[in-house]
Amino acid sequence: SAQVQQQLALGSFTGLTAQEVVANITDAALSPTQVQTLVTTSLNNYSRSITASIMEEEPDDTLYWYIGPVDGRTRDICMRYVSIGKITQKEIQKLDNGQYSLTYGGGYNCRHKWEVAGKKSEFYKPKQATKFRKDKGLPDATVITKKED
């Protein structure tokens, strides 16, 4: 695990591609699929953490949407977030696992992230996500929020 973390850090700082980092880690006690999952997840989490840091500097009324593929591989939590539409960072933090999703998305191999609304994106598909969510019988994400302290 320490060797994998070292290779990830080295790859990040030296500008290696994900494939080069995977090649450097293959000697570890992980299968190639596990290494690929670890690298992909780490790189996506890093990207999301940068976005979350930038969000801290934005005005409170800045709107965000959850973007990424809407398909059969999309986790239920991500489907609910994608179907919400535009919300503020404070509203994101009130969602069930909202704060977690800012950095970690829906978990391992998550292909989604929060992004400033208004930028055109081929991955912004709230209507398609709402249809998937309803077809699966999932509740609206705005109904599932954290309890106030």
PDB file of C-alpha atoms in Angstrom:
ATOM      1  CA  SER A   1       0.000   0.000   0.000  1.00  0.00           C
ATOM      2  CA  ALA A   2       2.823   2.415   0.867  1.00  0.00           C
ATOM      3  CA  GLN A   3       4.547   1.512  -2.396  1.00  0.00           C
ATOM      4  CA  VAL A   4       1.352   2.238  -4.330  1.00  0.00           C
ATOM      5  CA  GLN A   5       0.943   5.604  -2.591  1.00  0.00           C
ATOM      6  CA  GLN A   6       4.570   6.440  -3.331  1.00  0.00           C
ATOM      7  CA  GLN A   7       4.122   5.647  -7.024  1.00  0.00           C
ATOM      8  CA  LEU A   8       0.901   7.708  -7.164  1.00  0.00           C
ATOM      9  CA  ALA A   9       2.620  10.690  -5.568  1.00  0.00           C
ATOM     10  CA  LEU A  10       5.649  10.308  -7.830  1.00  0.00           C
ATOM     11  CA  GLY A  11       3.417  10.057 -10.886  1.00  0.00           C
ATOM     12  CA  SER A  12       1.448  13.163  -9.884  1.00  0.00           C
ATOM     13  CA  PHE A  13       4.528  15.262  -9.279  1.00  0.00           C
ATOM     14  CA  THR A  14       6.437  14.138 -12.361  1.00  0.00           C
ATOM     15  CA  GLY A  15       3.498  14.310 -14.770  1.00  0.00           C
ATOM     16  CA  LEU A  16       3.288  10.625 -15.631  1.00  0.00           C
ATOM     17  CA  THR A  17       0.194   9.416 -17.427  1.00  0.00           C
ATOM     18  CA  ALA A  18      -2.209   7.077 -15.655  1.00  0.00           C
ATOM     19  CA  GLN A  19      -0.906   4.203 -17.802  1.00  0.00           C
ATOM     20  CA  GLU A  20       2.693   4.954 -16.772  1.00  0.00           C
ATOM     21  CA  VAL A  21       1.717   5.011 -13.100  1.00  0.00           C
ATOM     22  CA  VAL A  22      -0.117   1.691 -13.534  1.00  0.00           C
ATOM     23  CA  ALA A  23       2.983   0.203 -15.162  1.00  0.00           C
ATOM     24  CA  ASN A  24       5.115   1.375 -12.210  1.00  0.00           C
ATOM     25  CA  ILE A  25       2.742  -0.229  -9.698  1.00  0.00           C
ATOM     26  CA  THR A  26       2.210  -3.588 -11.405  1.00  0.00           C
ATOM     27  CA  ASP A  27       4.980  -5.146  -9.305  1.00  0.00           C
ATOM     28  CA  ALA A  28       2.867  -4.502  -6.198  1.00  0.00           C
ATOM     29  CA  ALA A  29       0.717  -7.283  -4.742  1.00  0.00           C
ATOM     30  CA  LEU A  30      -2.349  -6.060  -6.622  1.00  0.00           C
ATOM     31  CA  SER A  31      -3.898  -7.348  -9.811  1.00  0.00           C
ATOM     32  CA  PRO A  32      -3.713  -5.070 -12.860  1.00  0.00           C
ATOM     33  CA  THR A  33      -7.462  -4.405 -12.528  1.00  0.00           C
ATOM     34  CA  GLN A  34      -7.048  -3.379  -8.877  1.00  0.00           C
ATOM     35  CA  VAL A  35      -4.145  -1.116  -9.784  1.00  0.00           C
ATOM     36  CA  GLN A  36      -6.183   0.496 -12.572  1.00  0.00           C
ATOM     37  CA  THR A  37      -9.083   1.081 -10.148  1.00  0.00           C
ATOM     38  CA  LEU A  38      -6.730   2.575  -7.559  1.00  0.00           C
ATOM     39  CA  VAL A  39      -5.048   4.897 -10.052  1.00  0.00           C
ATOM     40  CA  THR A  40      -8.290   6.012 -11.702  1.00  0.00           C
ATOM     41  CA  THR A  41      -9.967   6.601  -8.354  1.00  0.00           C
ATOM     42  CA  SER A  42      -6.975   8.506  -6.964  1.00  0.00           C
ATOM     43  CA  LEU A  43      -6.672  10.763 -10.001  1.00  0.00           C
ATOM     44  CA  ASN A  44     -10.420  11.491 -10.014  1.00  0.00           C
ATOM     45  CA  ASN A  45     -10.408  12.179  -6.261  1.00  0.00           C
ATOM     46  CA  TYR A  46      -7.482  14.555  -6.728  1.00  0.00           C
ATOM     47  CA  SER A  47      -9.358  16.418  -9.470  1.00  0.00           C
ATOM     48  CA  ARG A  48     -12.489  16.624  -7.312  1.00  0.00           C
ATOM     49  CA  SER A  49     -10.473  17.878  -4.323  1.00  0.00           C
ATOM     50  CA  ILE A  50      -9.070  20.723  -6.443  1.00  0.00           C
ATOM     51  CA  THR A  51     -12.611  21.618  -7.557  1.00  0.00           C
ATOM     52  CA  ALA A  52     -13.792  21.518  -3.913  1.00  0.00           C
ATOM     53  CA  SER A  53     -10.971  23.891  -2.916  1.00  0.00           C
ATOM     54  CA  ILE A  54     -11.937  26.295  -5.683  1.00  0.00           C
ATOM     55  CA  MET A  55     -15.580  26.101  -4.585  1.00  0.00           C
ATOM     56  CA  GLU A  56     -14.545  27.464  -1.170  1.00  0.00           C
ATOM     57  CA  GLU A  57     -13.452  30.690  -2.869  1.00  0.00           C
ATOM     58  CA  GLU A  58     -16.599  31.135  -4.959  1.00  0.00           C
ATOM     59  CA  PRO A  59     -19.582  33.296  -3.907  1.00  0.00           C
ATOM     60  CA  ASP A  60     -22.259  31.487  -1.856  1.00  0.00           C
ATOM     61  CA  ASP A  61     -24.818  31.823  -4.664  1.00  0.00           C
ATOM     62  CA  THR A  62     -22.650  29.998  -7.228  1.00  0.00           C
ATOM     63  CA  LEU A  63     -24.606  27.111  -8.739  1.00  0.00           C
ATOM     64  CA  TYR A  64     -23.188  23.638  -9.373  1.00  0.00           C
ATOM     65  CA  TRP A  65     -24.409  20.505 -11.069  1.00  0.00           C
ATOM     66  CA  TYR A  66     -23.253  16.913 -10.801  1.00  0.00           C
ATOM     67  CA  ILE A  67     -21.988  15.713 -14.157  1.00  0.00           C
ATOM     68  CA  GLY A  68     -20.892  12.385 -15.575  1.00  0.00           C
ATOM     69  CA  PRO A  69     -22.229   9.468 -17.581  1.00  0.00           C
ATOM     70  CA  VAL A  70     -25.824   8.351 -17.051  1.00  0.00           C
ATOM     71  CA  ASP A  71     -25.917   4.647 -17.821  1.00  0.00           C
ATOM     72  CA  GLY A  72     -26.354   1.221 -16.312  1.00  0.00           C
ATOM     73  CA  ARG A  73     -23.044   1.502 -14.432  1.00  0.00           C
ATOM     74  CA  THR A  74     -24.032   4.712 -12.625  1.00  0.00           C
ATOM     75  CA  ARG A  75     -24.443   4.235  -8.866  1.00  0.00           C
ATOM     76  CA  ASP A  76     -27.783   5.081  -7.275  1.00  0.00           C
ATOM     77  CA  ILE A  77     -26.326   7.985  -5.282  1.00  0.00           C
ATOM     78  CA  CYS A  78     -24.751   9.482  -8.408  1.00  0.00           C
ATOM     79  CA  MET A  79     -28.006   9.049 -10.342  1.00  0.00           C
ATOM     80  CA  ARG A  80     -29.840  10.968  -7.624  1.00  0.00           C
ATOM     81  CA  TYR A  81     -27.246  13.757  -7.633  1.00  0.00           C
ATOM     82  CA  VAL A  82     -27.255  14.060 -11.442  1.00  0.00           C
ATOM     83  CA  SER A  83     -31.047  14.311 -11.409  1.00  0.00           C
ATOM     84  CA  ILE A  84     -31.076  17.249  -8.957  1.00  0.00           C
ATOM     85  CA  GLY A  85     -29.997  19.965 -11.361  1.00  0.00           C
ATOM     86  CA  LYS A  86     -28.344  23.200 -10.222  1.00  0.00           C
ATOM     87  CA  ILE A  87     -27.722  23.768  -6.494  1.00  0.00           C
ATOM     88  CA  THR A  88     -25.360  25.789  -4.268  1.00  0.00           C
ATOM     89  CA  GLN A  89     -22.427  24.378  -2.314  1.00  0.00           C
ATOM     90  CA  LYS A  90     -24.382  24.770   0.938  1.00  0.00           C
ATOM     91  CA  GLU A  91     -27.211  22.724  -0.585  1.00  0.00           C
ATOM     92  CA  ILE A  92     -24.691  20.065  -1.703  1.00  0.00           C
ATOM     93  CA  GLN A  93     -23.382  19.823   1.862  1.00  0.00           C
ATOM     94  CA  LYS A  94     -26.927  19.208   3.165  1.00  0.00           C
ATOM     95  CA  LEU A  95     -27.405  16.203   0.873  1.00  0.00           C
ATOM     96  CA  ASP A  96     -26.864  12.716   2.235  1.00  0.00           C
ATOM     97  CA  ASN A  97     -23.115  12.165   1.614  1.00  0.00           C
ATOM     98  CA  GLY A  98     -22.959  15.554  -0.109  1.00  0.00           C
ATOM     99  CA  GLN A  99     -19.753  16.702   1.591  1.00  0.00           C
ATOM    100  CA  TYR A 100     -18.164  13.302   0.865  1.00  0.00           C
ATOM    101  CA  SER A 101     -19.169  13.545  -2.794  1.00  0.00           C
ATOM    102  CA  LEU A 102     -17.260  16.801  -3.242  1.00  0.00           C
ATOM    103  CA  THR A 103     -13.983  14.881  -3.023  1.00  0.00           C
ATOM    104  CA  TYR A 104     -14.849  11.214  -3.454  1.00  0.00           C
ATOM    105  CA  GLY A 105     -17.845  11.291  -5.799  1.00  0.00           C
ATOM    106  CA  GLY A 106     -19.793   8.059  -5.431  1.00  0.00           C
ATOM    107  CA  GLY A 107     -16.764   5.951  -4.434  1.00  0.00           C
ATOM    108  CA  TYR A 108     -14.260   3.791  -6.287  1.00  0.00           C
ATOM    109  CA  ASN A 109     -14.141   4.314 -10.048  1.00  0.00           C
ATOM    110  CA  CYS A 110     -16.716   7.121  -9.854  1.00  0.00           C
ATOM    111  CA  ARG A 111     -16.936   9.004 -13.147  1.00  0.00           C
ATOM    112  CA  HIS A 112     -18.883  11.995 -11.773  1.00  0.00           C
ATOM    113  CA  LYS A 113     -18.079  15.348 -10.204  1.00  0.00           C
ATOM    114  CA  TRP A 114     -19.607  18.648  -9.156  1.00  0.00           C
ATOM    115  CA  GLU A 115     -18.942  21.416 -11.663  1.00  0.00           C
ATOM    116  CA  VAL A 116     -19.925  25.071 -11.914  1.00  0.00           C
ATOM    117  CA  ALA A 117     -23.269  25.181 -13.705  1.00  0.00           C
ATOM    118  CA  GLY A 118     -23.356  27.083 -16.948  1.00  0.00           C
ATOM    119  CA  LYS A 119     -20.431  25.391 -18.637  1.00  0.00           C
ATOM    120  CA  LYS A 120     -21.835  23.287 -21.441  1.00  0.00           C
ATOM    121  CA  SER A 121     -21.216  19.635 -20.839  1.00  0.00           C
ATOM    122  CA  GLU A 122     -22.190  16.528 -22.739  1.00  0.00           C
ATOM    123  CA  PHE A 123     -22.407  14.816 -19.340  1.00  0.00           C
ATOM    124  CA  TYR A 124     -25.101  17.064 -17.853  1.00  0.00           C
ATOM    125  CA  LYS A 125     -28.231  14.936 -18.275  1.00  0.00           C
ATOM    126  CA  PRO A 126     -30.651  15.510 -15.376  1.00  0.00           C
ATOM    127  CA  LYS A 127     -33.706  14.388 -17.383  1.00  0.00           C
ATOM    128  CA  GLN A 128     -32.077  11.101 -18.353  1.00  0.00           C
ATOM    129  CA  ALA A 129     -30.876  10.607 -14.764  1.00  0.00           C
ATOM    130  CA  THR A 130     -34.362  11.353 -13.419  1.00  0.00           C
ATOM    131  CA  LYS A 131     -35.831   8.714 -15.741  1.00  0.00           C
ATOM    132  CA  PHE A 132     -33.195   6.147 -14.626  1.00  0.00           C
ATOM    133  CA  ARG A 133     -33.815   7.091 -10.958  1.00  0.00           C
ATOM    134  CA  LYS A 134     -37.595   6.722 -11.288  1.00  0.00           C
ATOM    135  CA  ASP A 135     -37.272   3.451 -13.231  1.00  0.00           C
ATOM    136  CA  LYS A 136     -35.154   2.075 -10.357  1.00  0.00           C
ATOM    137  CA  GLY A 137     -37.656   3.338  -7.781  1.00  0.00           C
ATOM    138  CA  LEU A 138     -35.113   5.638  -6.125  1.00  0.00           C
ATOM    139  CA  PRO A 139     -36.266   8.693  -4.164  1.00  0.00           C
ATOM    140  CA  ASP A 140     -35.438  12.222  -5.258  1.00  0.00           C
ATOM    141  CA  ALA A 141     -32.047  13.238  -3.804  1.00  0.00           C
ATOM    142  CA  THR A 142     -33.482  16.466  -2.436  1.00  0.00           C
ATOM    143  CA  VAL A 143     -35.645  14.319  -0.135  1.00  0.00           C
ATOM    144  CA  ILE A 144     -32.629  12.456   1.245  1.00  0.00           C
ATOM    145  CA  THR A 145     -30.706  15.028   3.253  1.00  0.00           C
ATOM    146  CA  LYS A 146     -28.607  14.974   6.387  1.00  0.00           C
ATOM    147  CA  LYS A 147     -30.305  15.753   9.639  1.00  0.00           C
ATOM    148  CA  GLU A 148     -29.542  19.237  10.900  1.00  0.00           C
ATOM    149  CA  ASP A 149     -27.337  19.336  14.006  1.00  0.00           C
TER     150      ASP A 149
END
